[in-house]
Short mmCIF file of C-alpha atoms in Angstrom, two decimals:
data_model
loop_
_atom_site.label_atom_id
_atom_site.label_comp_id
_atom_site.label_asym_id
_atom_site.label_seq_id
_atom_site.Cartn_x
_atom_site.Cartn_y
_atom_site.Cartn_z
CA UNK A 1 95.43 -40.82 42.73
CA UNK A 2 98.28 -38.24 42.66
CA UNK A 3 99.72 -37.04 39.31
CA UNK A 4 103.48 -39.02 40.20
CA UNK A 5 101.71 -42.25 40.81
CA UNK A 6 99.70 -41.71 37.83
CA UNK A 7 102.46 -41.42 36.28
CA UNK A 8 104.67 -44.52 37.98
CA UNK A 9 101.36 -46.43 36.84
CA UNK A 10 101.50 -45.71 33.29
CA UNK A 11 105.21 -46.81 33.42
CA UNK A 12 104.01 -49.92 34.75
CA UNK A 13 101.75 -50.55 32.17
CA UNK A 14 103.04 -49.46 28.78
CA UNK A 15 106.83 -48.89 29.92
CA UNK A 16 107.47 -45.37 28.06
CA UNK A 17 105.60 -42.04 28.35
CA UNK A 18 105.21 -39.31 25.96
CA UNK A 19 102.35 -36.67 26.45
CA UNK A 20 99.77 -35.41 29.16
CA UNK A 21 95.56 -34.54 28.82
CA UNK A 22 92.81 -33.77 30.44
CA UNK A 23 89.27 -32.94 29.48
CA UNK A 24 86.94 -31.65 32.26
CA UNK A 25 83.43 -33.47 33.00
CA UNK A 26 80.13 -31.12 33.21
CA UNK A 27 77.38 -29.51 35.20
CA UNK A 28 74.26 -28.48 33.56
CA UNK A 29 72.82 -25.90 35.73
CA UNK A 30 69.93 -25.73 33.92
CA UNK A 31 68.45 -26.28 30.26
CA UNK A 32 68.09 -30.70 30.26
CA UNK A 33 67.04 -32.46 26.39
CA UNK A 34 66.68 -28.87 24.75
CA UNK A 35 70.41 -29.75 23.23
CA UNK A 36 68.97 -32.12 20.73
CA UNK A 37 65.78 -29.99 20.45
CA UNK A 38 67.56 -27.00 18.81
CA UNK A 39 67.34 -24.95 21.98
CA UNK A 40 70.12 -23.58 24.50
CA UNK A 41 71.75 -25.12 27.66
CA UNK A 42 73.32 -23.48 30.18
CA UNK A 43 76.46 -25.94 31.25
CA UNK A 44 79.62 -25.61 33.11
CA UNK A 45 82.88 -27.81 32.78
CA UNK A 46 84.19 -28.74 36.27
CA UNK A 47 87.63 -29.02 37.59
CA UNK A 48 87.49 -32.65 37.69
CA UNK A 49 87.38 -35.25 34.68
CA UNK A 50 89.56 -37.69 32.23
CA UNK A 51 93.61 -37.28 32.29
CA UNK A 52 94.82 -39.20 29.26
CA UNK A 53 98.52 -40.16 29.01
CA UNK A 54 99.90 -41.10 25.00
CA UNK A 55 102.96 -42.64 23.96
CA UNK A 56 103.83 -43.57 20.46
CA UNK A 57 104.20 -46.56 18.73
CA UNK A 58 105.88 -48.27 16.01
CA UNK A 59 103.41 -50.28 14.04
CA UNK A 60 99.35 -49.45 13.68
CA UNK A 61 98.56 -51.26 16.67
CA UNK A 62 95.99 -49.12 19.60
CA UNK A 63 96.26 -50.38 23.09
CA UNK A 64 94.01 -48.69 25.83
CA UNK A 65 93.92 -49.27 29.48
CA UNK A 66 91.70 -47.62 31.96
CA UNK A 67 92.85 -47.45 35.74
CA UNK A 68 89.23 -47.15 36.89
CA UNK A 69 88.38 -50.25 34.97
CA UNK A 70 91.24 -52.41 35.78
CA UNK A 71 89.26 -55.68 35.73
CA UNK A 72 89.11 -54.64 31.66
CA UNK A 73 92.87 -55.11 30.94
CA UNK A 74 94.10 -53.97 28.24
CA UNK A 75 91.91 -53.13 24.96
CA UNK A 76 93.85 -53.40 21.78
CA UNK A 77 92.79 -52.35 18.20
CA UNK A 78 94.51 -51.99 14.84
CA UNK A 79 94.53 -48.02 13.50
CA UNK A 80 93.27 -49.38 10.22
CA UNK A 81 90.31 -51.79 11.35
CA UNK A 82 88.59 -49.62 13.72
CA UNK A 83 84.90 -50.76 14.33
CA UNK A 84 82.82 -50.74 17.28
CA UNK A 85 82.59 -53.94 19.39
CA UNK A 86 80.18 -54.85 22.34
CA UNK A 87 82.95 -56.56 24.20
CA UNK A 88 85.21 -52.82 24.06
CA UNK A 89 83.00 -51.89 26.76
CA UNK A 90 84.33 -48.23 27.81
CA UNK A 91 86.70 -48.19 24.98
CA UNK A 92 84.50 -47.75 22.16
CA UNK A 93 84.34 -43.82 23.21
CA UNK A 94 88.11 -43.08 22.56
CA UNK A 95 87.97 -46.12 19.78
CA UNK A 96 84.72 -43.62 18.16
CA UNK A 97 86.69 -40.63 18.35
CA UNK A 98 90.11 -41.62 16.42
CA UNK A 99 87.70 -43.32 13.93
CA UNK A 100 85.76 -40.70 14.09
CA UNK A 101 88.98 -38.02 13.23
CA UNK A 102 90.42 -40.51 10.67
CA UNK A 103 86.64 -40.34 8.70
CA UNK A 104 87.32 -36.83 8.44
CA UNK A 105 90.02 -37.32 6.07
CA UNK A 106 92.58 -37.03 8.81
CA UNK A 107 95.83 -39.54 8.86
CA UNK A 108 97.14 -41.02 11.39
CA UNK A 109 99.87 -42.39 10.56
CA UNK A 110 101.45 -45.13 13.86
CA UNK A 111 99.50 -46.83 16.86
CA UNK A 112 99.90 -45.50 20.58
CA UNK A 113 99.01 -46.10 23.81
CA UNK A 114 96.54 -44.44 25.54
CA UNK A 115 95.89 -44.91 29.46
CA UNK A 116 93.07 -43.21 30.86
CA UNK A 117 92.15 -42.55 34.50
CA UNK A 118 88.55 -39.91 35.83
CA UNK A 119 87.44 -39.22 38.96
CA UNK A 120 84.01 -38.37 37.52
CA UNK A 121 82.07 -41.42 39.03
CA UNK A 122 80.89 -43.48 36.42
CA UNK A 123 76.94 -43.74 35.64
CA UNK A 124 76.89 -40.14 37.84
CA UNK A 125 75.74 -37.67 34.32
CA UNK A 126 78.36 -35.70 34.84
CA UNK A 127 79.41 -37.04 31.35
CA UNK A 128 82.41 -39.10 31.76
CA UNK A 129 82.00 -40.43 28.43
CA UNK A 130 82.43 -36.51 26.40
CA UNK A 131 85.30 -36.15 28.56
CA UNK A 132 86.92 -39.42 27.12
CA UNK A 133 86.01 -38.90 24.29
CA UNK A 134 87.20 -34.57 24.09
CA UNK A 135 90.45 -36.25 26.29
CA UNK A 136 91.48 -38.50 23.38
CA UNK A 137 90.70 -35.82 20.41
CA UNK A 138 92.96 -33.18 21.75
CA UNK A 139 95.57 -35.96 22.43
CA UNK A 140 95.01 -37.28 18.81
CA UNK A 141 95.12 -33.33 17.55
CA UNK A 142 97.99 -32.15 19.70
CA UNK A 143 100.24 -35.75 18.98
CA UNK A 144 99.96 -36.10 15.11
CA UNK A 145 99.83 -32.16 14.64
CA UNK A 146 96.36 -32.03 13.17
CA UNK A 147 95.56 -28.41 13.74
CA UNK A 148 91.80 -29.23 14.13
CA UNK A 149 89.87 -26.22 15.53
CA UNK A 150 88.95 -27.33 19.26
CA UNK A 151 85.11 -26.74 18.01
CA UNK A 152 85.60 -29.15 15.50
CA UNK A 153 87.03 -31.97 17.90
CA UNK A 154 83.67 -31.08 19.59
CA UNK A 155 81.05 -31.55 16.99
CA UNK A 156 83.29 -34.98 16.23
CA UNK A 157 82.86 -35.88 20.00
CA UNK A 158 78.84 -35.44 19.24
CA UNK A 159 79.61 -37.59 15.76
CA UNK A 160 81.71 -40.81 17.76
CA UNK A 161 78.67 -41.12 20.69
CA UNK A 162 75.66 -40.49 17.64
CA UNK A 163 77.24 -43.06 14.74
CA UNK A 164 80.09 -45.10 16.56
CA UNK A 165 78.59 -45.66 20.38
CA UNK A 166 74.81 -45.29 19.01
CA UNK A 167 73.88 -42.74 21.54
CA UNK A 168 71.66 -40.32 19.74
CA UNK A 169 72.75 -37.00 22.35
CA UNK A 170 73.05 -33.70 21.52
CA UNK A 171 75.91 -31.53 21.71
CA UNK A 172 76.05 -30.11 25.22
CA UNK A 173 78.35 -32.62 27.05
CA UNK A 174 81.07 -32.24 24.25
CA UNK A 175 80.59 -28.07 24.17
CA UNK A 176 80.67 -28.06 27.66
CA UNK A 177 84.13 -30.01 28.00
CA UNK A 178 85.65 -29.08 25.30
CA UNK A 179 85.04 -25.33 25.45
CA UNK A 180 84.38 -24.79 29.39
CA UNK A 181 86.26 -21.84 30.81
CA UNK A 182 87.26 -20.83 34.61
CA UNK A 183 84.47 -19.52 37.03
CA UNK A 184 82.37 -19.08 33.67
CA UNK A 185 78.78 -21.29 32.59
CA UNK A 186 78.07 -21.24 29.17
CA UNK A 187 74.95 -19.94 27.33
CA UNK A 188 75.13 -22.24 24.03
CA UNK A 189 72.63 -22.15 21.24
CA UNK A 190 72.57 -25.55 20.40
CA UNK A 191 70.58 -24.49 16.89
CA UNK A 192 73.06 -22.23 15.75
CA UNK A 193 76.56 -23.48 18.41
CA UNK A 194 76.65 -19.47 19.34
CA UNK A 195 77.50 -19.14 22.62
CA UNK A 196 78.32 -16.73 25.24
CA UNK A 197 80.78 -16.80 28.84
CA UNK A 198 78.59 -16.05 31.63
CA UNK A 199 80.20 -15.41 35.02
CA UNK A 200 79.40 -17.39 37.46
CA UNK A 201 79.36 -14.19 40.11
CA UNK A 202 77.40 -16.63 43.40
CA UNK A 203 78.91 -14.63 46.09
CA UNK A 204 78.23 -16.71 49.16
CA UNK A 205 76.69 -19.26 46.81
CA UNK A 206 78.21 -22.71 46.11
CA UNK A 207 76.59 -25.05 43.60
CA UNK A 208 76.03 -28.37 44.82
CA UNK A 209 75.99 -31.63 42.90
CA UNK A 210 75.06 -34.46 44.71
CA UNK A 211 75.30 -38.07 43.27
CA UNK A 212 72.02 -40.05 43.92
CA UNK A 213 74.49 -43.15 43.03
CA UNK A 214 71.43 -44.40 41.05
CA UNK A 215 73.48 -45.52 37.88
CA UNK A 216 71.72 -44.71 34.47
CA UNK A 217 73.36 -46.23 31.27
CA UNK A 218 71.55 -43.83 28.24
CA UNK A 219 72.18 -45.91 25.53
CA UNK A 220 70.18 -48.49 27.15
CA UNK A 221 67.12 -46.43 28.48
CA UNK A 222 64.19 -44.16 27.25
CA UNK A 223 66.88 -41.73 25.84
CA UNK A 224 66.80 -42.24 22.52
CA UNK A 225 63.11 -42.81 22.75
CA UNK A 226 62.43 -39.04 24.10
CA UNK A 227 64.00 -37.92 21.27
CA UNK A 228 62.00 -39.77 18.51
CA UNK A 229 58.90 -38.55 20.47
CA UNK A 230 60.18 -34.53 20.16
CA UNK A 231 60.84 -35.06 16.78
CA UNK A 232 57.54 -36.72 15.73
CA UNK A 233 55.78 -34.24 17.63
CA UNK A 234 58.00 -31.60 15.49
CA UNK A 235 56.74 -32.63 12.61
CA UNK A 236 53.19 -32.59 13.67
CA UNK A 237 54.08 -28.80 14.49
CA UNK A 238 55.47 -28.31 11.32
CA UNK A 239 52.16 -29.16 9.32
CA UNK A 240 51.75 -25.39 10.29
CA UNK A 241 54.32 -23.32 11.90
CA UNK A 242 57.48 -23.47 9.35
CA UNK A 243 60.13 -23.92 11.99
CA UNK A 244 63.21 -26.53 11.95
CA UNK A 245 63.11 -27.29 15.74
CA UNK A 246 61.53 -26.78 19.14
CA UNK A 247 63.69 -24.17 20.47
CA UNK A 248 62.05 -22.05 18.22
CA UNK A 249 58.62 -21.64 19.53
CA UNK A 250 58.27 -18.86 22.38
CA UNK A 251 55.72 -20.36 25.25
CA UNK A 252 53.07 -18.53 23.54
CA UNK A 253 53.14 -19.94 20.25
CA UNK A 254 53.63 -23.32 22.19
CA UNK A 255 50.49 -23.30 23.87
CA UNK A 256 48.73 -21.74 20.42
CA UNK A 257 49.37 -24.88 18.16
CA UNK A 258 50.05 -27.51 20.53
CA UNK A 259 46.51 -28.85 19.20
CA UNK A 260 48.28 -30.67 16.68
CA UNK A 261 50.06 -32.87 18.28
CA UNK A 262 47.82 -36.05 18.47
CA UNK A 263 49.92 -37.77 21.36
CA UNK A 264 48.87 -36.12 24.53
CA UNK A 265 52.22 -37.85 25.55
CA UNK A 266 54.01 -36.42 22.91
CA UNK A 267 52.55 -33.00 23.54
CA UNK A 268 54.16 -32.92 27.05
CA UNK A 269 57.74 -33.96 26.17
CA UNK A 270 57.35 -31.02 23.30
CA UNK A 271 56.30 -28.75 26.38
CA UNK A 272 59.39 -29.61 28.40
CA UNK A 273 61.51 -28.66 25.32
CA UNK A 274 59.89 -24.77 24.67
CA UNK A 275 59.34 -23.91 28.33
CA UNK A 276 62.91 -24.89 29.70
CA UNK A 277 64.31 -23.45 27.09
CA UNK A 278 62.77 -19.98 28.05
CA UNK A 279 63.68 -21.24 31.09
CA UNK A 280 67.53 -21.34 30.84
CA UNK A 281 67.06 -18.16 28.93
CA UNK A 282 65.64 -16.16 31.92
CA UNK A 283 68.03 -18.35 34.43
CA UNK A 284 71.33 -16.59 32.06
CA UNK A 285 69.54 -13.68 32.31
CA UNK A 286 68.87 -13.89 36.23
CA UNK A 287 72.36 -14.87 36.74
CA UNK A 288 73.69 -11.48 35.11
CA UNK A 289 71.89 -9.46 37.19
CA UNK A 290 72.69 -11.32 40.18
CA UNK A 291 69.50 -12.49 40.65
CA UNK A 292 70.56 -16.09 42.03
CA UNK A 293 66.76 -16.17 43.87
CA UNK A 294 65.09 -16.14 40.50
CA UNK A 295 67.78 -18.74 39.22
CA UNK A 296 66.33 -21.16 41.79
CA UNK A 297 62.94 -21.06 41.44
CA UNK A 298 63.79 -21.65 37.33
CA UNK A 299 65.71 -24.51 38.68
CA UNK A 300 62.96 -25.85 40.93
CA UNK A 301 60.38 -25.76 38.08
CA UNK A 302 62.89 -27.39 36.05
CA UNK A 303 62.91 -30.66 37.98
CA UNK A 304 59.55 -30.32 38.03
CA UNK A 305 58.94 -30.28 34.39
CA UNK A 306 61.69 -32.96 34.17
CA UNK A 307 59.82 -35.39 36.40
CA UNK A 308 56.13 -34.59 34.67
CA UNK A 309 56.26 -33.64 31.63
CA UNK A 310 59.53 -35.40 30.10
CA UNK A 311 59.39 -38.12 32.64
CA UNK A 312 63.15 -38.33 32.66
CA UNK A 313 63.70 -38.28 36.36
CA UNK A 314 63.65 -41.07 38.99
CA UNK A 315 62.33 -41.64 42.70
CA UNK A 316 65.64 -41.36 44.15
CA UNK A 317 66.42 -38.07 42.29
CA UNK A 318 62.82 -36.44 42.96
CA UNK A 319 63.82 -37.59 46.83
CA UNK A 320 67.19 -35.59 47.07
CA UNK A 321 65.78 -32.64 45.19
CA UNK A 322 62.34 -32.70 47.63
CA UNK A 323 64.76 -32.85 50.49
CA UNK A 324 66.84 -29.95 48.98
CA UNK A 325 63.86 -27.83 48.58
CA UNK A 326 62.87 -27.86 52.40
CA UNK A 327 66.08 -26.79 53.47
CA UNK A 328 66.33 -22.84 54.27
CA UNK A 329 69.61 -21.63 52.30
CA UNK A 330 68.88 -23.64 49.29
CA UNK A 331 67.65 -21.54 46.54
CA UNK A 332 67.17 -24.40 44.20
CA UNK A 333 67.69 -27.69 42.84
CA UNK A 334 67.24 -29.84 39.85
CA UNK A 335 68.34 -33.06 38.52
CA UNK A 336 70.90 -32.92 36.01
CA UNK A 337 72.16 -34.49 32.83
CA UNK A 338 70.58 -37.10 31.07
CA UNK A 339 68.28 -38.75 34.08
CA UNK A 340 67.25 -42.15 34.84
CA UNK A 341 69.37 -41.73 37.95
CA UNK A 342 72.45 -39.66 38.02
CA UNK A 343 72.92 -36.60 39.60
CA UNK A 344 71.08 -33.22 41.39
CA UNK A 345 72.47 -30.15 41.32
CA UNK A 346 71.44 -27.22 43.57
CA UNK A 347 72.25 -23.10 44.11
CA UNK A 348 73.34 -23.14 48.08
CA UNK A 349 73.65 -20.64 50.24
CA UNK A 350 76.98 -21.58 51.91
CA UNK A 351 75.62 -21.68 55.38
CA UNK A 352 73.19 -24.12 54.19
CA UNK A 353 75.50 -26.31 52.47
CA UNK A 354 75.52 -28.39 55.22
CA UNK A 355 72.42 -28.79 56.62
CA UNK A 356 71.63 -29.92 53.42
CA UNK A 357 74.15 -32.42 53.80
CA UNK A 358 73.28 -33.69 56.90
CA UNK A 359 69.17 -33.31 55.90
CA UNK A 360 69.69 -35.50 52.39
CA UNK A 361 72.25 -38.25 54.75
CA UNK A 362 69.69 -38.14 57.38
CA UNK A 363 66.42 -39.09 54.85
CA UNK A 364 67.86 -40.09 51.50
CA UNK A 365 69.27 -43.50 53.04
CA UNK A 366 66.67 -44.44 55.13
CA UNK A 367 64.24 -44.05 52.04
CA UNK A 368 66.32 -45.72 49.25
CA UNK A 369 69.05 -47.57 50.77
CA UNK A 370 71.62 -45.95 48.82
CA UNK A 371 73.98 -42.82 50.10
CA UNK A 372 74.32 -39.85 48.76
CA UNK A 373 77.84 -38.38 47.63
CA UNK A 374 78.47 -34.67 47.71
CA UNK A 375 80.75 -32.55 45.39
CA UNK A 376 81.42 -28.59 45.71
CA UNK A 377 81.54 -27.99 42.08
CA UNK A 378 83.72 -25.07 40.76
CA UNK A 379 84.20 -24.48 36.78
CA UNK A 380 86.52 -25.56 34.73
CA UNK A 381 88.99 -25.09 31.36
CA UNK A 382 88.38 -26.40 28.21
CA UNK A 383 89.97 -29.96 27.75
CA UNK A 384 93.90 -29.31 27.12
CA UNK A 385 97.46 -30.79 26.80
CA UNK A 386 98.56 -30.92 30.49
CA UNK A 387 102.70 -30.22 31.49
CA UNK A 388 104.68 -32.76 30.84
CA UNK A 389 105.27 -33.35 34.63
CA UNK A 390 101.96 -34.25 35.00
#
């Protein structure tokens, strides 16, 4: 859909326009469930996401529309009676955010209209649900003059999907979108929110995310449960070792004290959590030196880790990254985001880019019965007010 017949469309379904946004979905090259484990991810927003169009109202009424959910209709809520209901399906994201901003002392003070269209696929954990959310707080910031700093919009993205939608994530998606810059990942210290700009300098590289089309719904799966089981192995840990999270323990002081966790299970998810996060460490590091061979193989063992030790990945995305791996060019690949289905991402030669395409058409639907979509992925701004002529 163009940006005039987005546009014409919103005419058609609220009559009046006012003002433009658009908040950018993510890549995670590497660093998966260290977010919420006080360790650092290495994200990048994408050029593609949520564009949000507000008008103004004159009473307190909310009424939301989303043009990839058309079947929906029309979700309507009063400003003053905000609370989350099963039956608001994808609205309770934007619904969690301006509840969210109002709980934070800030007034709003008439309804609007807010119609949403993404071409993030849905279900793809590319996190179409920070950029809705990120999409409606700088709409809500920008329309009733708020002059909330864009970090704070961020850590009250986190706040809607942990209290309103009931997703316990950490912060990544809503840094990610919310703070992304142009041809730059982003080396964020989830314990502390410092972060740095890394270039992305691939130089006959292209990153590669390709949609397994296995939907995952996180609320609804093992999510949640991962993170009870880092944080009860955390406070085995802490018995001893007088640290607040997981990112805190180098390898070695991993492997020195892992005795007391009790759960052998538990004991590999807190693995996963201290060696990828030296492992996105070293990737930032690789990446700065130019060292995109080293990147991959951190990638590689990455998935790896993902699929044995946190259990987090599925048969369809261990087949595409398998595939990826046996193709001369690619220098690595990973599943990324959440898991339970989703997406890979992998570091591509661009010679190889497609061979790989033609290798993961050629075996992936044979093996599965689903196909495989392919995006070149290039990063992103922050999530902004748009021109007016959108």
């Amino acid at each position: 859909m163009n940006q005039q017949a987005l546009r014409s469309k919103f005419n058609e379904v609220f009559q009046k326009e006012k003002l433009y946004f658009f908040a950018p979905g993510r890549v995670n090259l590497i660093g998966e469930h260290t977010d919420y484990n006080g360790g650092h991810v290495f994200p990048c927003a994408l050029s593609f996401g949520t564009h949000c169009v507000f008008c103004k109202r004159d009473d307190d009424k909310i009424r939301l529309h989303s043009l990839n959910l058309p079947e929906k209709g029309i979700i309507e809520a009063d400003l003053n009676h905000i609370e989350y209901k099963k039956e608001q399906d994808w609205a309770n994201y934007p619904l969690g955010m301006i509840k969210t901003i109002q709980n934070h002392g800030y007034k709003l003070d008439h309804g609007f209209e807010l119609l949403f269209w993404g071409d993030i696929p849905n279900g793809a954990g590319l996190s179409s649900s920070a950029s809705i959310e990120l999409a409606t707080a700088v709409a809500m910031n920008k329309a009733f003059n708020l002059h909330i700093p864009q970090v704070e919009l961020v850590k009250m993205a986190q706040e809607d999907e942990n209290k309103f939608v009931g997703m316990n994530c950490g912060i990544m998606d809503q840094f990610a979108s919310g703070m992304g810059k142009e041809d730059h990942a982003i080396l964020l210290d989830c314990n502390t929110l410092d972060y740095e700009y890394v270039p992305l300098n691939l130089r006959g590289v292209s990153i590669v995310i390709i949609n397994s089309n296995k939907k995952h719904a996180l609320v609804t799966s093992e999510y949640n449960t991962r993170r009870k089981e880092c944080e009860h192995a955390l406070k085995e840990l802490q018995q001893k070792l007088p640290i607040k999270a997981l990112g805190e323990l180098t390898i070695e002081q991993f492997e020195q004290n892992k005795h007391l966790i009790t759960s052998k299970v538990e004991q590999r998810r807190a693995k996963h959590a201290v060696y990828e996060n030296q492992r996105t460490l070293q990737a930032a590091a690789a990446l700065k030196k130019g060292d995109l061979a080293t990147f991959g193989k951190l990638m590689n063992q990455s998935h790896v880790s993902l699929r044995d030790d946190y259990e987090t990945s599925a048969p369809e995305l261990d087949l595409i990254a398998e595939t990826a791996w046996n193709v001369e060019g690619v220098l690595g690949a990973r599943i990324t985001g959440g898991g339970f289905g989703g997406c890979a991402v992998a570091l591509v030669k661009d010679e190889a880019v497609k061979p790989l395409m033609d290798a993961v058409n050629r075996i992936y639907p044979q093996k599965t019965g689903l196909k495989a979509d392919f995006y070149i992925a290039s990063a992103g701004g922050p999530a902004r007010q748009m021109e007016k002529r959108y």
